[in-house]
């Protein structure tokens, strides 16, 4: 499996630019905060979302790679894995990226309307539910190793 960090940009620089823009727009000092992948952020059930490209491909009528890539981003995953069978990620209970980051499955992710009507309809027809992707949090409620980094192409193990 191959893993991608969605966005791939320096988040601190983006936070500063976005905070400055928001401050200017609202006319008051604003700053954006970054949370860790520990389930303690603003998501309801898990700190990170893992989505499989093969699962996304399964929802689409064509196998057009550009359409698959765009659809993947509509799910807003923190981790995008490639390889394996569609929906295989739903059977995983633990996911590790290298030796630095170990995550546990919290639950499958119930999807909201933000992904778009077409993908919601496809989910409902093909899966008979609106679950897609897997919510993860740090194993044992712990923290990632200091200076832990997950980069595109990092080794991924799962169980």
mmCIF file of C-alpha atoms in Angstrom:
data_model
loop_
_atom_site.group_PDB
_atom_site.id
_atom_site.type_symbol
_atom_site.label_atom_id
_atom_site.label_comp_id
_atom_site.label_asym_id
_atom_site.label_seq_id
_atom_site.Cartn_x
_atom_site.Cartn_y
_atom_site.Cartn_z
ATOM 1 C CA UNK A 1 0.000 0.000 0.000
ATOM 2 C CA UNK A 2 1.082 3.547 -0.656
ATOM 3 C CA UNK A 3 0.058 6.430 1.623
ATOM 4 C CA UNK A 4 -0.379 10.102 0.782
ATOM 5 C CA UNK A 5 -0.709 13.021 3.153
ATOM 6 C CA UNK A 6 -3.580 15.008 1.728
ATOM 7 C CA UNK A 7 -2.445 18.507 0.849
ATOM 8 C CA UNK A 8 1.254 17.872 1.390
ATOM 9 C CA UNK A 9 1.965 21.519 2.245
ATOM 10 C CA UNK A 10 3.544 23.136 5.306
ATOM 11 C CA UNK A 11 0.512 23.495 7.549
ATOM 12 C CA UNK A 12 2.024 26.222 9.779
ATOM 13 C CA UNK A 13 2.525 28.572 6.823
ATOM 14 C CA UNK A 14 -0.990 27.846 5.576
ATOM 15 C CA UNK A 15 -2.461 28.436 9.052
ATOM 16 C CA UNK A 16 -0.734 31.818 9.273
ATOM 17 C CA UNK A 17 -1.902 32.917 5.812
ATOM 18 C CA UNK A 18 -5.452 31.717 6.416
ATOM 19 C CA UNK A 19 -5.520 33.363 9.855
ATOM 20 C CA UNK A 20 -4.324 36.678 8.386
ATOM 21 C CA UNK A 21 -6.946 36.539 5.640
ATOM 22 C CA UNK A 22 -9.695 35.686 8.114
ATOM 23 C CA UNK A 23 -8.556 38.503 10.456
ATOM 24 C CA UNK A 24 -8.678 40.980 7.592
ATOM 25 C CA UNK A 25 -12.080 39.756 6.406
ATOM 26 C CA UNK A 26 -13.686 39.788 9.873
ATOM 27 C CA UNK A 27 -11.904 42.878 11.143
ATOM 28 C CA UNK A 28 -10.683 41.151 14.293
ATOM 29 C CA UNK A 29 -7.636 39.089 15.217
ATOM 30 C CA UNK A 30 -8.057 35.418 14.293
ATOM 31 C CA UNK A 31 -5.749 32.444 14.231
ATOM 32 C CA UNK A 32 -6.280 28.873 13.152
ATOM 33 C CA UNK A 33 -5.296 26.049 15.448
ATOM 34 C CA UNK A 34 -4.008 22.642 14.482
ATOM 35 C CA UNK A 35 -4.967 19.564 16.445
ATOM 36 C CA UNK A 36 -3.226 16.235 16.616
ATOM 37 C CA UNK A 37 -4.662 12.931 15.456
ATOM 38 C CA UNK A 38 -5.800 11.906 18.947
ATOM 39 C CA UNK A 39 -9.576 12.031 18.637
ATOM 40 C CA UNK A 40 -9.668 15.249 20.658
ATOM 41 C CA UNK A 41 -10.343 17.631 17.816
ATOM 42 C CA UNK A 42 -13.602 18.882 16.347
ATOM 43 C CA UNK A 43 -14.542 15.602 14.668
ATOM 44 C CA UNK A 44 -17.140 13.612 16.537
ATOM 45 C CA UNK A 45 -15.695 10.125 16.628
ATOM 46 C CA UNK A 46 -12.091 10.020 15.443
ATOM 47 C CA UNK A 47 -9.099 12.229 14.888
ATOM 48 C CA UNK A 48 -8.147 11.063 11.384
ATOM 49 C CA UNK A 49 -9.938 9.701 8.339
ATOM 50 C CA UNK A 50 -8.391 6.976 6.180
ATOM 51 C CA UNK A 51 -9.868 6.375 2.719
ATOM 52 C CA UNK A 52 -8.865 3.808 0.096
ATOM 53 C CA UNK A 53 -8.542 4.844 -3.542
ATOM 54 C CA UNK A 54 -9.910 1.429 -4.555
ATOM 55 C CA UNK A 55 -13.049 2.025 -2.480
ATOM 56 C CA UNK A 56 -13.571 5.395 -4.168
ATOM 57 C CA UNK A 57 -12.974 3.832 -7.597
ATOM 58 C CA UNK A 58 -15.670 1.259 -6.781
ATOM 59 C CA UNK A 59 -18.266 4.048 -6.366
ATOM 60 C CA UNK A 60 -17.617 5.692 -9.729
ATOM 61 C CA UNK A 61 -19.117 4.685 -13.080
ATOM 62 C CA UNK A 62 -15.761 5.023 -14.922
ATOM 63 C CA UNK A 63 -12.200 4.062 -14.113
ATOM 64 C CA UNK A 64 -10.932 7.510 -15.149
ATOM 65 C CA UNK A 65 -7.942 8.292 -12.879
ATOM 66 C CA UNK A 66 -8.601 12.041 -12.872
ATOM 67 C CA UNK A 67 -12.211 11.481 -11.756
ATOM 68 C CA UNK A 68 -11.005 9.049 -9.067
ATOM 69 C CA UNK A 69 -8.447 11.565 -7.770
ATOM 70 C CA UNK A 70 -11.028 14.358 -7.604
ATOM 71 C CA UNK A 71 -13.561 12.094 -5.874
ATOM 72 C CA UNK A 72 -10.926 11.036 -3.310
ATOM 73 C CA UNK A 73 -10.407 14.665 -2.312
ATOM 74 C CA UNK A 74 -14.159 15.186 -1.860
ATOM 75 C CA UNK A 75 -14.010 12.751 1.075
ATOM 76 C CA UNK A 76 -11.348 14.976 2.727
ATOM 77 C CA UNK A 77 -9.149 12.128 4.046
ATOM 78 C CA UNK A 78 -6.107 12.619 6.245
ATOM 79 C CA UNK A 79 -4.644 9.424 4.790
ATOM 80 C CA UNK A 80 -5.265 8.015 1.318
ATOM 81 C CA UNK A 81 -4.080 4.450 0.714
ATOM 82 C CA UNK A 82 -3.711 2.669 -2.619
ATOM 83 C CA UNK A 83 -3.758 -1.056 -3.210
ATOM 84 C CA UNK A 84 -5.846 -3.951 -2.027
ATOM 85 C CA UNK A 85 -9.535 -4.636 -2.511
ATOM 86 C CA UNK A 86 -12.317 -2.033 -2.270
ATOM 87 C CA UNK A 87 -13.518 -1.530 1.317
ATOM 88 C CA UNK A 88 -10.725 -3.737 2.698
ATOM 89 C CA UNK A 89 -9.843 -0.919 5.123
ATOM 90 C CA UNK A 90 -13.107 -1.496 6.996
ATOM 91 C CA UNK A 91 -11.756 -4.813 8.329
ATOM 92 C CA UNK A 92 -8.559 -3.254 9.738
ATOM 93 C CA UNK A 93 -8.394 -2.643 13.490
ATOM 94 C CA UNK A 94 -4.870 -1.120 13.591
ATOM 95 C CA UNK A 95 -2.892 0.877 11.051
ATOM 96 C CA UNK A 96 0.791 1.763 11.439
ATOM 97 C CA UNK A 97 2.879 4.109 9.334
ATOM 98 C CA UNK A 98 6.514 3.132 9.687
ATOM 99 C CA UNK A 99 7.608 2.781 13.310
ATOM 100 C CA UNK A 100 6.445 6.237 14.387
ATOM 101 C CA UNK A 101 2.656 6.354 14.213
ATOM 102 C CA UNK A 102 0.215 3.655 15.325
ATOM 103 C CA UNK A 103 -3.521 4.226 14.929
ATOM 104 C CA UNK A 104 -6.587 2.242 15.989
ATOM 105 C CA UNK A 105 -9.895 2.042 14.190
ATOM 106 C CA UNK A 106 -12.600 3.927 16.037
ATOM 107 C CA UNK A 107 -15.400 3.165 13.586
ATOM 108 C CA UNK A 108 -16.455 3.454 9.987
ATOM 109 C CA UNK A 109 -17.236 7.013 8.980
ATOM 110 C CA UNK A 110 -20.885 7.938 8.381
ATOM 111 C CA UNK A 111 -20.794 10.405 5.507
ATOM 112 C CA UNK A 112 -22.427 13.813 5.421
ATOM 113 C CA UNK A 113 -23.741 15.712 2.415
ATOM 114 C CA UNK A 114 -20.443 17.581 1.927
ATOM 115 C CA UNK A 115 -19.175 14.866 -0.448
ATOM 116 C CA UNK A 116 -21.964 15.652 -2.936
ATOM 117 C CA UNK A 117 -25.242 14.105 -3.943
ATOM 118 C CA UNK A 118 -23.739 11.891 -6.661
ATOM 119 C CA UNK A 119 -21.353 10.121 -4.278
ATOM 120 C CA UNK A 120 -24.052 9.830 -1.587
ATOM 121 C CA UNK A 121 -26.427 8.229 -4.097
ATOM 122 C CA UNK A 122 -23.707 5.817 -5.238
ATOM 123 C CA UNK A 123 -22.913 4.883 -1.627
ATOM 124 C CA UNK A 124 -26.558 4.233 -0.893
ATOM 125 C CA UNK A 125 -27.064 2.107 -4.038
ATOM 126 C CA UNK A 126 -23.855 0.067 -3.812
ATOM 127 C CA UNK A 127 -23.486 -0.233 -0.041
ATOM 128 C CA UNK A 128 -27.021 0.234 1.306
ATOM 129 C CA UNK A 129 -25.586 2.630 3.902
ATOM 130 C CA UNK A 130 -23.705 5.917 4.019
ATOM 131 C CA UNK A 131 -20.525 4.642 5.719
ATOM 132 C CA UNK A 132 -17.312 5.318 3.875
ATOM 133 C CA UNK A 133 -13.745 5.474 5.129
ATOM 134 C CA UNK A 134 -12.394 4.604 8.561
ATOM 135 C CA UNK A 135 -12.017 6.964 11.523
ATOM 136 C CA UNK A 136 -8.758 6.430 13.443
ATOM 137 C CA UNK A 137 -7.187 7.694 16.651
ATOM 138 C CA UNK A 138 -3.780 7.178 18.231
ATOM 139 C CA UNK A 139 -3.301 3.701 19.675
ATOM 140 C CA UNK A 140 -4.007 3.529 23.384
ATOM 141 C CA UNK A 141 -4.734 7.248 23.508
ATOM 142 C CA UNK A 142 -0.993 7.881 23.431
ATOM 143 C CA UNK A 143 1.030 10.246 21.317
ATOM 144 C CA UNK A 144 3.035 9.759 18.167
ATOM 145 C CA UNK A 145 6.780 9.447 18.551
ATOM 146 C CA UNK A 146 8.465 12.862 18.866
ATOM 147 C CA UNK A 147 8.969 14.426 15.442
ATOM 148 C CA UNK A 148 7.031 11.523 13.887
ATOM 149 C CA UNK A 149 6.477 12.046 10.197
ATOM 150 C CA UNK A 150 4.331 10.191 7.733
ATOM 151 C CA UNK A 151 5.263 10.975 4.149
ATOM 152 C CA UNK A 152 4.033 9.832 0.778
ATOM 153 C CA UNK A 153 5.325 6.337 0.222
ATOM 154 C CA UNK A 154 5.690 5.547 3.967
ATOM 155 C CA UNK A 155 5.352 1.878 4.758
ATOM 156 C CA UNK A 156 1.886 0.927 5.970
ATOM 157 C CA UNK A 157 0.973 -2.133 7.998
ATOM 158 C CA UNK A 158 -2.492 -3.094 9.146
ATOM 159 C CA UNK A 159 -4.223 -5.811 11.080
#
